PDB file of C-alpha atoms and ligand atoms in Angstrom:
ATOM      1  CA  MET A 270       0.000   0.000   0.000  1.00  0.00           C
ATOM      2  CA  SER A 271       1.334   3.483  -0.816  1.00  0.00           C
ATOM      3  CA  SER A 272       2.307   5.864   2.012  1.00  0.00           C
ATOM      4  CA  PRO A 273      -0.163   8.546   3.110  1.00  0.00           C
ATOM      5  CA  ALA A 274       0.529  12.070   1.835  1.00  0.00           C
ATOM      6  CA  VAL A 275       1.163  13.251   5.404  1.00  0.00           C
ATOM      7  CA  SER A 276       1.614  11.127   8.493  1.00  0.00           C
ATOM      8  CA  VAL A 277       2.448  12.290  11.979  1.00  0.00           C
ATOM      9  CA  SER A 278       2.821   9.959  14.916  1.00  0.00           C
ATOM     10  CA  ASP A 279       3.205  10.777  18.601  1.00  0.00           C
ATOM     11  CA  LEU A 280       5.048  14.009  17.837  1.00  0.00           C
ATOM     12  CA  LEU A 281       6.820  15.821  20.669  1.00  0.00           C
ATOM     13  CA  VAL A 282       8.415  19.247  20.172  1.00  0.00           C
ATOM     14  CA  ARG A 283       9.922  21.007  23.145  1.00  0.00           C
ATOM     15  CA  PHE A 284      11.589  24.422  23.413  1.00  0.00           C
ATOM     16  CA  GLY A 285      13.488  24.392  26.722  1.00  0.00           C
ATOM     17  CA  ASP A 286      11.014  23.124  29.338  1.00  0.00           C
ATOM     18  CA  HIS A 287       7.998  24.079  27.221  1.00  0.00           C
ATOM     19  CA  ARG A 288       6.242  21.156  25.494  1.00  0.00           C
ATOM     20  CA  VAL A 289       4.893  23.024  22.474  1.00  0.00           C
ATOM     21  CA  LEU A 290       3.466  19.904  20.809  1.00  0.00           C
ATOM     22  CA  ASP A 291       2.846  16.647  22.613  1.00  0.00           C
ATOM     23  CA  GLY A 292       1.280  13.425  21.347  1.00  0.00           C
ATOM     24  CA  ILE A 293       0.197  14.687  17.903  1.00  0.00           C
ATOM     25  CA  THR A 294      -0.938  11.796  15.671  1.00  0.00           C
ATOM     26  CA  PHE A 295      -2.819  12.050  12.382  1.00  0.00           C
ATOM     27  CA  GLU A 296      -2.767  11.047   8.714  1.00  0.00           C
ATOM     28  CA  ALA A 297      -3.923  12.869   5.589  1.00  0.00           C
ATOM     29  CA  GLN A 298      -4.430  11.358   2.132  1.00  0.00           C
ATOM     30  CA  GLY A 299      -4.563  12.804  -1.392  1.00  0.00           C
ATOM     31  CA  GLY A 300      -7.686  14.974  -1.670  1.00  0.00           C
ATOM     32  CA  ASP A 301      -7.877  15.701   2.080  1.00  0.00           C
ATOM     33  CA  PHE A 302      -8.152  19.321   3.230  1.00  0.00           C
ATOM     34  CA  VAL A 303      -6.955  19.545   6.831  1.00  0.00           C
ATOM     35  CA  ALA A 304      -7.652  22.742   8.780  1.00  0.00           C
ATOM     36  CA  ILE A 305      -5.351  23.174  11.767  1.00  0.00           C
ATOM     37  CA  VAL A 306      -7.162  25.127  14.452  1.00  0.00           C
ATOM     38  CA  GLY A 307      -6.259  26.185  17.978  1.00  0.00           C
ATOM     39  CA  PRO A 308      -5.639  29.174  20.240  1.00  0.00           C
ATOM     40  CA  ASN A 309      -2.561  31.418  20.051  1.00  0.00           C
ATOM     41  CA  GLY A 310       0.530  29.483  21.044  1.00  0.00           C
ATOM     42  CA  ALA A 311      -1.156  26.093  20.414  1.00  0.00           C
ATOM     43  CA  GLY A 312       1.768  24.940  18.261  1.00  0.00           C
ATOM     44  CA  LYS A 313       0.123  25.279  14.818  1.00  0.00           C
ATOM     45  CA  THR A 314       3.031  27.062  13.114  1.00  0.00           C
ATOM     46  CA  THR A 315       5.486  24.742  14.854  1.00  0.00           C
ATOM     47  CA  LEU A 316       3.684  21.738  13.337  1.00  0.00           C
ATOM     48  CA  MET A 317       3.945  23.371   9.871  1.00  0.00           C
ATOM     49  CA  LYS A 318       7.662  23.916  10.464  1.00  0.00           C
ATOM     50  CA  VAL A 319       8.163  20.274  11.407  1.00  0.00           C
ATOM     51  CA  LEU A 320       6.429  19.223   8.170  1.00  0.00           C
ATOM     52  CA  LEU A 321       8.632  21.633   6.192  1.00  0.00           C
ATOM     53  CA  GLY A 322      11.742  20.175   7.848  1.00  0.00           C
ATOM     54  CA  LEU A 323      12.536  23.485   9.605  1.00  0.00           C
ATOM     55  CA  ASP A 324      11.911  22.328  13.192  1.00  0.00           C
ATOM     56  CA  VAL A 325      13.074  18.931  14.376  1.00  0.00           C
ATOM     57  CA  PRO A 326      10.885  17.021  16.844  1.00  0.00           C
ATOM     58  CA  GLU A 327      12.397  15.596  20.007  1.00  0.00           C
ATOM     59  CA  ASN A 328      10.286  12.489  19.584  1.00  0.00           C
ATOM     60  CA  GLY A 329       7.783  10.942  17.222  1.00  0.00           C
ATOM     61  CA  ILE A 330       7.609  10.780  13.459  1.00  0.00           C
ATOM     62  CA  ALA A 331       6.540  13.177  10.693  1.00  0.00           C
ATOM     63  CA  ARG A 332       6.534  11.956   7.099  1.00  0.00           C
ATOM     64  CA  ILE A 333       5.496  13.273   3.681  1.00  0.00           C
ATOM     65  CA  PHE A 334       4.748  10.325   1.357  1.00  0.00           C
ATOM     66  CA  GLY A 335       6.736   8.155   3.741  1.00  0.00           C
ATOM     67  CA  GLN A 336       9.819  10.391   3.607  1.00  0.00           C
ATOM     68  CA  HIS A 337      11.515  12.499   6.240  1.00  0.00           C
ATOM     69  CA  PRO A 338      10.531  16.179   5.655  1.00  0.00           C
ATOM     70  CA  GLN A 339      14.178  17.162   5.146  1.00  0.00           C
ATOM     71  CA  GLN A 340      14.550  14.549   2.408  1.00  0.00           C
ATOM     72  CA  VAL A 341      11.365  15.205   0.457  1.00  0.00           C
ATOM     73  CA  ASP A 342      11.757  16.545  -3.079  1.00  0.00           C
ATOM     74  CA  PRO A 343      10.972  20.281  -2.592  1.00  0.00           C
ATOM     75  CA  GLY A 344       8.734  20.183  -5.681  1.00  0.00           C
ATOM     76  CA  ILE A 345       6.287  17.946  -3.822  1.00  0.00           C
ATOM     77  CA  VAL A 346       5.437  20.491  -1.140  1.00  0.00           C
ATOM     78  CA  GLY A 347       4.147  24.027  -1.766  1.00  0.00           C
ATOM     79  CA  TYR A 348       4.198  26.534   1.088  1.00  0.00           C
ATOM     80  CA  VAL A 349       2.258  29.767   1.560  1.00  0.00           C
ATOM     81  CA  PRO A 350       3.542  31.796   4.540  1.00  0.00           C
ATOM     82  CA  GLN A 351       1.613  34.301   6.647  1.00  0.00           C
ATOM     83  CA  ILE A 352       1.587  37.566   4.697  1.00  0.00           C
ATOM     84  CA  LYS A 353       1.777  39.590   7.912  1.00  0.00           C
ATOM     85  CA  THR A 354       5.349  38.368   8.372  1.00  0.00           C
ATOM     86  CA  LEU A 355       6.540  39.479   4.930  1.00  0.00           C
ATOM     87  CA  ASP A 356       8.629  42.504   4.115  1.00  0.00           C
ATOM     88  CA  ARG A 357       6.946  44.061   1.119  1.00  0.00           C
ATOM     89  CA  SER A 358       9.458  46.861   0.710  1.00  0.00           C
ATOM     90  CA  PHE A 359      11.756  44.315  -0.979  1.00  0.00           C
ATOM     91  CA  PRO A 360      12.281  45.784  -4.497  1.00  0.00           C
ATOM     92  CA  ALA A 361      11.015  42.986  -6.728  1.00  0.00           C
ATOM     93  CA  LEU A 362       8.311  42.107  -9.209  1.00  0.00           C
ATOM     94  CA  ALA A 363       5.499  39.653  -8.602  1.00  0.00           C
ATOM     95  CA  ILE A 364       6.766  37.364 -11.377  1.00  0.00           C
ATOM     96  CA  GLU A 365      10.180  37.109  -9.694  1.00  0.00           C
ATOM     97  CA  LEU A 366       8.512  36.006  -6.477  1.00  0.00           C
ATOM     98  CA  VAL A 367       6.576  33.331  -8.383  1.00  0.00           C
ATOM     99  CA  VAL A 368       9.716  32.069 -10.200  1.00  0.00           C
ATOM    100  CA  SER A 369      11.567  31.916  -6.844  1.00  0.00           C
ATOM    101  CA  GLY A 370       9.238  29.000  -6.065  1.00  0.00           C
ATOM    102  CA  LEU A 371      11.240  26.932  -8.581  1.00  0.00           C
ATOM    103  CA  TYR A 372      14.514  27.385  -6.706  1.00  0.00           C
ATOM    104  CA  GLU A 373      16.080  27.751  -3.293  1.00  0.00           C
ATOM    105  CA  HIS A 374      17.417  31.163  -4.336  1.00  0.00           C
ATOM    106  CA  TRP A 375      16.168  34.444  -5.825  1.00  0.00           C
ATOM    107  CA  PRO A 376      16.036  34.478  -9.675  1.00  0.00           C
ATOM    108  CA  PHE A 377      18.035  37.492 -10.832  1.00  0.00           C
ATOM    109  CA  ARG A 378      17.292  36.770 -14.493  1.00  0.00           C
ATOM    110  CA  ILE A 379      14.171  35.055 -15.751  1.00  0.00           C
ATOM    111  CA  SER A 380      14.243  32.882 -18.873  1.00  0.00           C
ATOM    112  CA  GLN A 381      11.335  32.706 -21.302  1.00  0.00           C
ATOM    113  CA  GLU A 382      10.562  29.193 -20.070  1.00  0.00           C
ATOM    114  CA  GLU A 383      10.480  30.318 -16.417  1.00  0.00           C
ATOM    115  CA  ARG A 384       8.273  33.260 -17.361  1.00  0.00           C
ATOM    116  CA  GLU A 385       5.798  30.925 -19.068  1.00  0.00           C
ATOM    117  CA  LEU A 386       5.685  28.631 -16.028  1.00  0.00           C
ATOM    118  CA  ALA A 387       5.109  31.617 -13.733  1.00  0.00           C
ATOM    119  CA  ILE A 388       2.376  33.102 -15.934  1.00  0.00           C
ATOM    120  CA  ASP A 389       0.704  29.699 -16.000  1.00  0.00           C
ATOM    121  CA  ALA A 390       0.791  29.546 -12.168  1.00  0.00           C
ATOM    122  CA  LEU A 391      -0.531  33.122 -11.951  1.00  0.00           C
ATOM    123  CA  GLU A 392      -3.341  32.214 -14.370  1.00  0.00           C
ATOM    124  CA  HIS A 393      -4.301  29.381 -12.034  1.00  0.00           C
ATOM    125  CA  VAL A 394      -5.014  31.968  -9.340  1.00  0.00           C
ATOM    126  CA  HIS A 395      -6.511  34.525 -11.787  1.00  0.00           C
ATOM    127  CA  ALA A 396      -3.629  36.934 -11.195  1.00  0.00           C
ATOM    128  CA  GLU A 397      -1.684  36.964 -14.490  1.00  0.00           C
ATOM    129  CA  LYS A 398      -2.206  40.726 -14.765  1.00  0.00           C
ATOM    130  CA  LEU A 399      -0.083  41.182 -11.625  1.00  0.00           C
ATOM    131  CA  ALA A 400       3.033  39.587 -13.176  1.00  0.00           C
ATOM    132  CA  ASP A 401       4.993  42.780 -13.796  1.00  0.00           C
ATOM    133  CA  ARG A 402       3.730  44.759 -10.810  1.00  0.00           C
ATOM    134  CA  SER A 403       6.063  45.671  -7.984  1.00  0.00           C
ATOM    135  CA  LEU A 404       5.434  43.698  -4.755  1.00  0.00           C
ATOM    136  CA  SER A 405       5.178  46.970  -2.823  1.00  0.00           C
ATOM    137  CA  ALA A 406       2.233  48.020  -5.040  1.00  0.00           C
ATOM    138  CA  LEU A 407       0.128  44.923  -4.294  1.00  0.00           C
ATOM    139  CA  SER A 408      -2.764  44.787  -1.844  1.00  0.00           C
ATOM    140  CA  GLY A 409      -2.765  42.082   0.837  1.00  0.00           C
ATOM    141  CA  GLY A 410      -5.152  39.903  -1.193  1.00  0.00           C
ATOM    142  CA  GLU A 411      -3.134  40.347  -4.410  1.00  0.00           C
ATOM    143  CA  LEU A 412       0.101  39.472  -2.630  1.00  0.00           C
ATOM    144  CA  GLN A 413      -1.555  36.383  -1.183  1.00  0.00           C
ATOM    145  CA  ARG A 414      -2.499  35.247  -4.704  1.00  0.00           C
ATOM    146  CA  VAL A 415       1.068  35.777  -5.905  1.00  0.00           C
ATOM    147  CA  TYR A 416       2.310  33.647  -2.998  1.00  0.00           C
ATOM    148  CA  LEU A 417      -0.261  31.003  -3.836  1.00  0.00           C
ATOM    149  CA  ALA A 418       0.976  31.017  -7.468  1.00  0.00           C
ATOM    150  CA  ARG A 419       4.545  30.661  -6.152  1.00  0.00           C
ATOM    151  CA  SER A 420       3.516  27.624  -4.113  1.00  0.00           C
ATOM    152  CA  LEU A 421       1.769  26.054  -7.137  1.00  0.00           C
ATOM    153  CA  ILE A 422       4.489  26.597  -9.760  1.00  0.00           C
ATOM    154  CA  ARG A 423       5.879  23.086  -9.311  1.00  0.00           C
ATOM    155  CA  THR A 424       2.418  21.494  -9.123  1.00  0.00           C
ATOM    156  CA  PRO A 425       2.899  20.247  -5.548  1.00  0.00           C
ATOM    157  CA  ARG A 426       1.005  17.261  -4.175  1.00  0.00           C
ATOM    158  CA  VAL A 427       0.916  18.776  -0.683  1.00  0.00           C
ATOM    159  CA  ILE A 428       0.194  22.470  -0.001  1.00  0.00           C
ATOM    160  CA  ILE A 429       0.891  23.931   3.430  1.00  0.00           C
ATOM    161  CA  LEU A 430      -0.638  27.317   4.221  1.00  0.00           C
ATOM    162  CA  ASP A 431      -0.133  29.336   7.399  1.00  0.00           C
ATOM    163  CA  GLU A 432      -3.161  31.593   8.014  1.00  0.00           C
ATOM    164  CA  PRO A 433      -3.501  32.459   4.307  1.00  0.00           C
ATOM    165  CA  ALA A 434      -6.571  34.669   4.777  1.00  0.00           C
ATOM    166  CA  THR A 435      -5.020  36.994   7.367  1.00  0.00           C
ATOM    167  CA  GLY A 436      -5.326  40.568   6.101  1.00  0.00           C
ATOM    168  CA  VAL A 437      -7.493  39.491   3.166  1.00  0.00           C
ATOM    169  CA  ASP A 438     -11.103  40.704   2.955  1.00  0.00           C
ATOM    170  CA  VAL A 439     -14.061  38.313   3.002  1.00  0.00           C
ATOM    171  CA  VAL A 440     -14.386  38.235  -0.800  1.00  0.00           C
ATOM    172  CA  GLY A 441     -10.641  37.693  -1.194  1.00  0.00           C
ATOM    173  CA  ALA A 442     -10.694  34.888   1.383  1.00  0.00           C
ATOM    174  CA  THR A 443     -13.656  33.203  -0.336  1.00  0.00           C
ATOM    175  CA  ASP A 444     -11.814  33.372  -3.684  1.00  0.00           C
ATOM    176  CA  LEU A 445      -8.706  31.934  -2.051  1.00  0.00           C
ATOM    177  CA  TYR A 446     -10.605  28.923  -0.689  1.00  0.00           C
ATOM    178  CA  GLU A 447     -12.262  28.419  -4.078  1.00  0.00           C
ATOM    179  CA  LEU A 448      -8.879  28.450  -5.834  1.00  0.00           C
ATOM    180  CA  LEU A 449      -7.571  25.922  -3.338  1.00  0.00           C
ATOM    181  CA  ASP A 450     -10.659  23.741  -3.757  1.00  0.00           C
ATOM    182  CA  ASN A 451     -10.218  23.839  -7.573  1.00  0.00           C
ATOM    183  CA  TYR A 452      -6.509  23.012  -7.462  1.00  0.00           C
ATOM    184  CA  GLN A 453      -7.178  20.205  -5.030  1.00  0.00           C
ATOM    185  CA  GLU A 454      -9.895  18.719  -7.189  1.00  0.00           C
ATOM    186  CA  GLU A 455      -7.734  18.939 -10.320  1.00  0.00           C
ATOM    187  CA  HIS A 456      -4.627  17.360  -8.754  1.00  0.00           C
ATOM    188  CA  GLN A 457      -5.965  15.295  -5.828  1.00  0.00           C
ATOM    189  CA  ALA A 458      -3.591  17.358  -3.698  1.00  0.00           C
ATOM    190  CA  THR A 459      -3.512  17.392   0.095  1.00  0.00           C
ATOM    191  CA  VAL A 460      -4.026  20.782   1.735  1.00  0.00           C
ATOM    192  CA  LEU A 461      -2.924  21.592   5.299  1.00  0.00           C
ATOM    193  CA  MET A 462      -4.049  25.024   6.379  1.00  0.00           C
ATOM    194  CA  VAL A 463      -3.541  26.794   9.695  1.00  0.00           C
ATOM    195  CA  THR A 464      -6.529  29.029  10.296  1.00  0.00           C
ATOM    196  CA  HIS A 465      -8.222  31.068  13.004  1.00  0.00           C
ATOM    197  CA  ASP A 466     -11.379  31.066  10.891  1.00  0.00           C
ATOM    198  CA  TRP A 467     -13.649  28.323  12.293  1.00  0.00           C
ATOM    199  CA  ASN A 468     -16.175  28.981   9.551  1.00  0.00           C
ATOM    200  CA  ALA A 469     -13.625  28.374   6.793  1.00  0.00           C
ATOM    201  CA  ALA A 470     -12.533  25.185   8.558  1.00  0.00           C
ATOM    202  CA  PHE A 471     -16.129  24.064   8.934  1.00  0.00           C
ATOM    203  CA  HIS A 472     -17.048  24.709   5.286  1.00  0.00           C
ATOM    204  CA  HIS A 473     -13.876  23.827   3.336  1.00  0.00           C
ATOM    205  CA  ALA A 474     -11.993  21.208   5.327  1.00  0.00           C
ATOM    206  CA  THR A 475     -12.537  17.472   5.110  1.00  0.00           C
ATOM    207  CA  HIS A 476     -10.721  17.127   8.459  1.00  0.00           C
ATOM    208  CA  VAL A 477      -9.964  19.435  11.371  1.00  0.00           C
ATOM    209  CA  LEU A 478      -6.962  19.031  13.656  1.00  0.00           C
ATOM    210  CA  LEU A 479      -7.782  20.873  16.874  1.00  0.00           C
ATOM    211  CA  LEU A 480      -4.688  21.613  18.939  1.00  0.00           C
ATOM    212  CA  ASP A 481      -3.831  23.100  22.255  1.00  0.00           C
ATOM    213  CA  GLY A 482      -0.256  21.868  22.546  1.00  0.00           C
ATOM    214  CA  ARG A 483      -1.927  18.482  22.845  1.00  0.00           C
ATOM    215  CA  GLN A 484      -4.245  17.047  20.212  1.00  0.00           C
ATOM    216  CA  VAL A 485      -7.800  17.839  21.301  1.00  0.00           C
ATOM    217  CA  ALA A 486      -9.479  16.296  18.226  1.00  0.00           C
ATOM    218  CA  TYR A 487      -8.859  15.069  14.686  1.00  0.00           C
ATOM    219  CA  GLY A 488     -11.714  14.197  12.379  1.00  0.00           C
ATOM    220  CA  PRO A 489     -14.497  15.574  10.194  1.00  0.00           C
ATOM    221  CA  PRO A 490     -15.357  19.222  10.984  1.00  0.00           C
ATOM    222  CA  GLU A 491     -18.716  18.291  12.510  1.00  0.00           C
ATOM    223  CA  ALA A 492     -16.961  16.114  15.088  1.00  0.00           C
ATOM    224  CA  ALA A 493     -13.727  18.021  15.718  1.00  0.00           C
ATOM    225  CA  LEU A 494     -15.432  21.433  15.965  1.00  0.00           C
ATOM    226  CA  LYS A 495     -18.083  20.255  18.434  1.00  0.00           C
ATOM    227  CA  GLU A 496     -18.762  22.749  21.195  1.00  0.00           C
ATOM    228  CA  GLU A 497     -17.145  20.612  23.895  1.00  0.00           C
ATOM    229  CA  CYS A 498     -13.954  20.179  21.827  1.00  0.00           C
ATOM    230  CA  LEU A 499     -13.701  23.929  21.171  1.00  0.00           C
ATOM    231  CA  ARG A 500     -14.337  24.617  24.850  1.00  0.00           C
ATOM    232  CA  GLU A 501     -11.551  22.201  25.794  1.00  0.00           C
ATOM    233  CA  ALA A 502      -9.091  23.907  23.416  1.00  0.00           C
ATOM    234  CA  PHE A 503     -10.122  27.543  23.808  1.00  0.00           C
ATOM    235  CA  GLY A 504     -11.900  27.746  27.167  1.00  0.00           C
ATOM    236  CA  HIS A 505     -14.744  30.287  26.950  1.00  0.00           C
ATOM    237  CA  ILE A 506     -16.128  30.395  23.377  1.00  0.00           C
ATOM    238  CA  GLY A 507     -19.200  32.630  23.833  1.00  0.00           C
ATOM    239  CA  HIS A 508     -21.643  32.476  20.893  1.00  0.00           C
ATOM    240  CA  ALA A 509     -18.966  31.700  18.311  1.00  0.00           C
ATOM    241  CA  HIS A 510     -19.896  28.024  17.992  1.00  0.00           C
ATOM    242  CA  ALA A 511     -23.600  28.697  17.462  1.00  0.00           C
ATOM    243  CA  MET A 512     -22.752  31.256  14.742  1.00  0.00           C
ATOM    244  CA  MET A 513     -20.603  28.736  12.867  1.00  0.00           C
ATOM    245  CA  ILE A 514     -23.171  25.933  12.975  1.00  0.00           C
ATOM    246  CA  GLY A 515     -25.922  28.426  12.124  1.00  0.00           C
ATOM    247  CA  ASP A 516     -24.192  29.462   8.891  1.00  0.00           C
ATOM    248  CA  ARG A 517     -23.973  25.923   7.663  1.00  0.00           C
ATOM    249  CA  HIS A 518     -27.705  25.344   7.714  1.00  0.00           C
ATOM    250  CA  GLU A 519     -28.762  28.629   6.121  1.00  0.00           C
TER     251      GLU A 519
HETATM  252  N1  ATP B 895      12.031  28.793  18.172  1.00  0.00           N
HETATM  253  C1  ATP B 895      11.320  28.879  19.309  1.00  0.00           C
HETATM  254  N2  ATP B 895      11.931  28.957  20.513  1.00  0.00           N
HETATM  255  C2  ATP B 895      11.226  29.000  21.652  1.00  0.00           C
HETATM  256  N3  ATP B 895       9.876  28.973  21.719  1.00  0.00           N
HETATM  257  C3  ATP B 895       9.218  28.903  20.557  1.00  0.00           C
HETATM  258  C4  ATP B 895       9.897  28.849  19.300  1.00  0.00           C
HETATM  259  N4  ATP B 895       8.965  28.754  18.308  1.00  0.00           N
HETATM  260  C5  ATP B 895       7.773  28.777  18.942  1.00  0.00           C
HETATM  261  N5  ATP B 895       7.909  28.862  20.264  1.00  0.00           N
HETATM  262  C6  ATP B 895       6.826  28.859  21.261  1.00  0.00           C
HETATM  263  O1  ATP B 895       6.032  27.736  20.981  1.00  0.00           O
HETATM  264  C7  ATP B 895       4.660  28.019  21.223  1.00  0.00           C
HETATM  265  C8  ATP B 895       3.855  27.679  19.999  1.00  0.00           C
HETATM  266  O2  ATP B 895       4.183  28.595  18.963  1.00  0.00           O
HETATM  267  P1  ATP B 895       3.488  28.535  17.541  1.00  0.00           P
HETATM  268  O3  ATP B 895       3.989  29.694  16.751  1.00  0.00           O
HETATM  269  O4  ATP B 895       3.669  27.185  16.975  1.00  0.00           O
HETATM  270  O5  ATP B 895       1.958  28.745  17.947  1.00  0.00           O
HETATM  271  P2  ATP B 895       0.693  29.029  17.021  1.00  0.00           P
HETATM  272  O6  ATP B 895      -0.351  28.055  17.401  1.00  0.00           O
HETATM  273  O7  ATP B 895       1.098  29.062  15.586  1.00  0.00           O
HETATM  274  O8  ATP B 895       0.292  30.492  17.518  1.00  0.00           O
HETATM  275  P3  ATP B 895      -0.445  31.730  16.805  1.00  0.00           P
HETATM  276  O9  ATP B 895      -1.893  31.333  16.639  1.00  0.00           O
HETATM  277  O10 ATP B 895      -0.305  32.820  17.819  1.00  0.00           O
HETATM  278  O11 ATP B 895       0.254  32.031  15.509  1.00  0.00           O
HETATM  279  C9  ATP B 895       4.592  29.473  21.636  1.00  0.00           C
HETATM  280  O12 ATP B 895       4.522  29.541  23.041  1.00  0.00           O
HETATM  281  C10 ATP B 895       5.897  30.049  21.116  1.00  0.00           C
HETATM  282  O13 ATP B 895       6.314  31.119  21.915  1.00  0.00           O
END
């Protein structure tokens, strides 16, 4: 039997005395959309970093198609970072950022072939008109699309996104999820997305991983986002749960 796209088993990550992740165990297959949800400091970004081979767990196993994250062909995994952490004053064009997704370094000259690949990726996210715009002139939503194009340029089988809708308006976020849904359907890709948006998790994910350092739940959104699970992870949740469930049945 072939290896799952992503498998994590009994993961332990510790910084000093602080157990940031403890006992995390889940699997995701091709076509799965996993929303990773939890309060601030729950270890969501740390889990992404482990899967990208940037943080090394003290214990447990993380694998992408059965391989150690540091040994996976970089073309297999696409990554979309949080846009709030990016320096947009960097003097570069959108197309250069997209082409940088082909390499581990910045492309100082772009060949015709690279340009065509980048335009193709930008077309996938309906952003080809942004190709020759300066990064500093892009809105948050436009920049997010360019980053999504960058992550797609090598047609990855796993896409990892860290709060991709932060700073993007509701329409932009809806478009983003639609683009992801379309790519996923076309390529049977696996999507792992950190999000603070319970509604997006509820409506777009096939699975939700609810974390609070420990694993509170992993399963279909209806099960993992149950009120008692959210209460366990977040403590007081007010009316937020009722609003999320309400939307689904409108
Ligand atoms: N390199 C590091 N050294 C020490 N502590 C770290 C390091 N990276 C993360 N942490 C700590 O690990 C915990 C989890 O951080 P992480 O960024 O994974 O949380 P998160 O769930 O993504 O949070 P947020 O929702 O606020 O983005 C935090 O307490 C953070 O301070």
